[in-house]
Amino acid sequence: MRPAEPQEDRLLTLLRVGRIYAPEPLEANDILIADGRIAALGRDLEIPAGWPVRVVEARHLTAVPAFIDQHVHVTGGGGEGGCGTRCPEITAYEIASMGIGTVVGVLGTDSISRSPADLLAKVRGLRAEGISAYMYTGAYRVPPPTLTGDLQRDLAWIPEVIGLGELAISDHRSSQPRQDEIERIVSDTRVGAMLAGKLGICHFHLGDGKRGLEPLRRLLSETEIPAEQVIPTHVNRHRDLLEEAADYALTFDANVDVTAFDDADEDDLSGFGAVSRLLRRGVPVERITMSSDCNGSLPGFDDRGAYIGMRVAGNTTLIADWQRLVREEVLPLEQALGLISGNVARVLGLHASKGRLAIGFDADVTLLDSQLQPQQTFVAGKCLYDVNHTES
């Protein structure tokens, strides 16, 4: 009688690669994966005979921690021009094809035709397909829409909820929240997260309004809220805001998130240009992250705030801007990886299991070619993208 075939999830996986950046370069060139985690790192690892193992031969590729995108409209954004301008959902394949293993889903302007419940369902669907997915509760508006009717309950009782976002400030589409409302929301998020053992990030959407980062400056200056609780995003929306973001990061030792805009008007405001500018201003690379705003809307408005058109944001610009930072030697690979992996894991409170290639960490691995282009993406040890295989 033939022995039963080993179950797919019981197999060991051995990645044999050319180099490993963990993010620092390692002497190892093999990664052994067991039960979704990294079990061993070494040179020319040998597996005992008879052990069920899948070997991936990729000596021409470089292994890095799978990328993390902390700002993705997984259910689609948009809607500023009516129901016909709602953006589409993103697929697991689209995520993994860019080397991304983890996403955080977010609601934006439209929390009427889309809801936190829709977002949670999509996040759980992505998880079922193998993507590591989380979400923010809330949206642009105040009071923020929630799953349970209470911010603290959402954070305490829903495992997928890791914070609040994207709460809009300095934007004509925001609820124009008062300072005391911002302080109360951030405080509630902090306490709810503490009850669940989470960091409880408050992810703030920055528009191009004249107040800029002033509400967050006041929050950190006038309350006991720690700077790590707050992440302003879209800080490269215009030149003055980017300069203010540099001052904010340096003054409060705070984190700032650069958006890889598909439609950046000037190269200085692209993801590449913005990171370069922040670094020149002296902002530590550890305080900078990049995200895509993928499947969100890129609406156009005239001087009176009237909607005039829209495009849908993709995630290819995020990877392209990141690659350019390495190719043009703005940052070495080991530091640049932090922008879309290690730094992001830290600011989200996921750094105990993600953002590094180390024993015991989640086996989220992206294999890059010599041009830094993702060729394979593994999440919890499962290959979700292979450039040599088309989407099924």
CSV table of N, CA, C and O in Angstrom, one decimal, residues 107 111 116 136-152 154 163-168 175 177 181-182 184-186 188-189:
chain,number,residue,atom,x,y,z
A,107,LEU,N,-10.5,52.7,4.8
A,107,LEU,CA,-11.6,53.4,4.1
A,107,LEU,C,-11.3,54.9,4.0
A,107,LEU,O,-10.5,55.4,4.9
A,111,SER,N,-17.5,56.3,3.3
A,111,SER,CA,-17.8,55.3,4.3
A,111,SER,C,-19.4,55.1,4.4
A,111,SER,O,-19.9,54.7,5.4
A,116,PRO,N,-17.0,49.7,7.5
A,116,PRO,CA,-16.0,48.9,8.2
A,116,PRO,C,-16.3,47.4,8.0
A,116,PRO,O,-15.4,46.5,8.0
A,136,TYR,N,-7.7,49.3,9.4
A,136,TYR,CA,-8.0,50.4,10.3
A,136,TYR,C,-9.5,50.5,10.4
A,136,TYR,O,-10.2,50.3,9.4
A,137,THR,N,-10.0,50.7,11.6
A,137,THR,CA,-11.4,51.1,11.8
A,137,THR,C,-11.5,52.6,11.5
A,137,THR,O,-10.5,53.3,11.6
A,138,GLY,N,-12.7,53.0,11.2
A,138,GLY,CA,-12.9,54.4,10.9
A,138,GLY,C,-12.8,54.8,9.4
A,138,GLY,O,-12.7,53.9,8.6
A,139,ALA,N,-12.7,56.0,9.1
A,139,ALA,CA,-12.6,56.6,7.7
A,139,ALA,C,-12.3,58.0,7.8
A,139,ALA,O,-11.8,58.5,8.9
A,140,TYR,N,-12.5,58.8,6.8
A,140,TYR,CA,-12.3,60.2,6.8
A,140,TYR,C,-13.0,61.0,7.9
A,140,TYR,O,-12.5,61.9,8.5
A,141,ARG,N,-14.2,60.6,8.2
A,141,ARG,CA,-15.1,61.4,8.9
A,141,ARG,C,-15.1,61.2,10.4
A,141,ARG,O,-14.6,60.2,10.9
A,142,VAL,N,-15.6,62.2,11.1
A,142,VAL,CA,-15.8,62.2,12.6
A,142,VAL,C,-17.3,62.4,12.9
A,142,VAL,O,-17.9,63.4,12.3
A,143,PRO,N,-17.9,61.6,13.8
A,143,PRO,CA,-17.3,60.5,14.5
A,143,PRO,C,-17.0,59.3,13.5
A,143,PRO,O,-17.7,59.2,12.5
A,144,PRO,N,-15.9,58.6,13.8
A,144,PRO,CA,-15.5,57.5,12.8
A,144,PRO,C,-16.5,56.4,12.8
A,144,PRO,O,-17.0,56.0,13.9
A,145,PRO,N,-16.8,55.8,11.7
A,145,PRO,CA,-17.7,54.6,11.6
A,145,PRO,C,-16.9,53.4,12.2
A,145,PRO,O,-15.7,53.3,12.0
A,146,THR,N,-17.6,52.6,12.9
A,146,THR,CA,-16.9,51.4,13.5
A,146,THR,C,-17.7,50.1,13.3
A,146,THR,O,-18.8,50.2,12.8
A,147,LEU,N,-17.1,49.0,13.7
A,147,LEU,CA,-17.8,47.7,13.6
A,147,LEU,C,-18.7,47.4,14.7
A,147,LEU,O,-19.8,46.9,14.5
A,148,THR,N,-18.3,47.8,15.9
A,148,THR,CA,-19.1,47.5,17.1
A,148,THR,C,-19.8,48.7,17.7
A,148,THR,O,-20.6,48.5,18.7
A,149,GLY,N,-19.7,49.9,17.1
A,149,GLY,CA,-20.3,51.1,17.6
A,149,GLY,C,-19.4,51.8,18.6
A,149,GLY,O,-19.7,52.8,19.2
A,150,ASP,N,-18.1,51.3,18.8
A,150,ASP,CA,-17.2,51.9,19.7
A,150,ASP,C,-15.8,51.6,19.3
A,150,ASP,O,-15.4,50.5,19.0
A,151,LEU,N,-15.0,52.7,19.2
A,151,LEU,CA,-13.6,52.5,18.8
A,151,LEU,C,-12.8,51.5,19.7
A,151,LEU,O,-12.1,50.7,19.2
A,152,GLN,N,-13.0,51.7,21.0
A,152,GLN,CA,-12.2,50.8,21.9
A,152,GLN,C,-12.6,49.3,21.7
A,152,GLN,O,-11.8,48.4,21.8
A,154,ASP,N,-13.8,47.9,19.0
A,154,ASP,CA,-13.2,47.4,17.7
A,154,ASP,C,-11.8,47.0,17.9
A,154,ASP,O,-11.4,45.9,17.5
A,163,GLY,N,-5.7,49.7,14.3
A,163,GLY,CA,-5.7,51.1,14.5
A,163,GLY,C,-6.8,51.8,13.9
A,163,GLY,O,-7.8,51.2,13.5
A,164,LEU,N,-6.7,53.1,13.9
A,164,LEU,CA,-7.8,54.0,13.3
A,164,LEU,C,-7.3,54.7,12.1
A,164,LEU,O,-6.1,55.1,12.0
A,165,GLY,N,-8.1,54.8,11.0
A,165,GLY,CA,-7.6,55.5,9.8
A,165,GLY,C,-8.6,55.4,8.7
A,165,GLY,O,-9.6,54.7,8.8
A,166,GLU,N,-8.4,56.1,7.6
A,166,GLU,CA,-7.6,57.3,7.6
A,166,GLU,C,-8.4,58.5,7.9
A,166,GLU,O,-9.2,58.9,7.2
A,167,LEU,N,-8.2,59.0,9.1
A,167,LEU,CA,-8.9,60.2,9.6
A,167,LEU,C,-8.4,61.4,8.8
A,167,LEU,O,-7.2,61.7,8.8
A,168,ALA,N,-9.3,62.2,8.2
A,168,ALA,CA,-8.8,63.3,7.3
A,168,ALA,C,-8.7,64.6,8.1
A,168,ALA,O,-9.7,65.0,8.8
A,175,SER,N,-14.2,66.1,8.0
A,175,SER,CA,-15.3,66.5,8.8
A,175,SER,C,-15.0,67.8,9.5
A,175,SER,O,-15.7,68.3,10.4
A,177,PRO,N,-12.7,68.3,11.9
A,177,PRO,CA,-12.7,68.0,13.3
A,177,PRO,C,-12.1,69.0,14.2
A,177,PRO,O,-11.0,69.6,13.8
A,181,GLU,N,-11.8,67.0,19.5
A,181,GLU,CA,-12.3,65.7,18.9
A,181,GLU,C,-11.2,64.8,18.5
A,181,GLU,O,-11.2,63.6,18.7
A,182,ILE,N,-10.2,65.4,17.9
A,182,ILE,CA,-9.0,64.7,17.5
A,182,ILE,C,-8.3,64.0,18.7
A,182,ILE,O,-7.9,62.9,18.7
A,184,ARG,N,-9.6,63.3,21.6
A,184,ARG,CA,-10.4,62.2,22.2
A,184,ARG,C,-10.4,60.9,21.4
A,184,ARG,O,-10.2,59.8,21.9
A,185,ILE,N,-10.4,61.1,20.1
A,185,ILE,CA,-10.4,59.9,19.2
A,185,ILE,C,-9.0,59.2,19.3
A,185,ILE,O,-9.0,57.9,19.5
A,186,VAL,N,-7.9,59.9,19.3
A,186,VAL,CA,-6.6,59.3,19.5
A,186,VAL,C,-6.5,58.7,20.9
A,186,VAL,O,-5.9,57.5,21.0
A,188,ASP,N,-8.9,57.4,22.7
A,188,ASP,CA,-9.7,56.2,22.7
A,188,ASP,C,-9.0,55.1,22.0
A,188,ASP,O,-9.1,53.9,22.4
A,189,THR,N,-8.4,55.4,20.9
A,189,THR,CA,-7.7,54.4,20.1
A,189,THR,C,-6.5,53.8,20.9
A,189,THR,O,-6.3,52.6,20.9
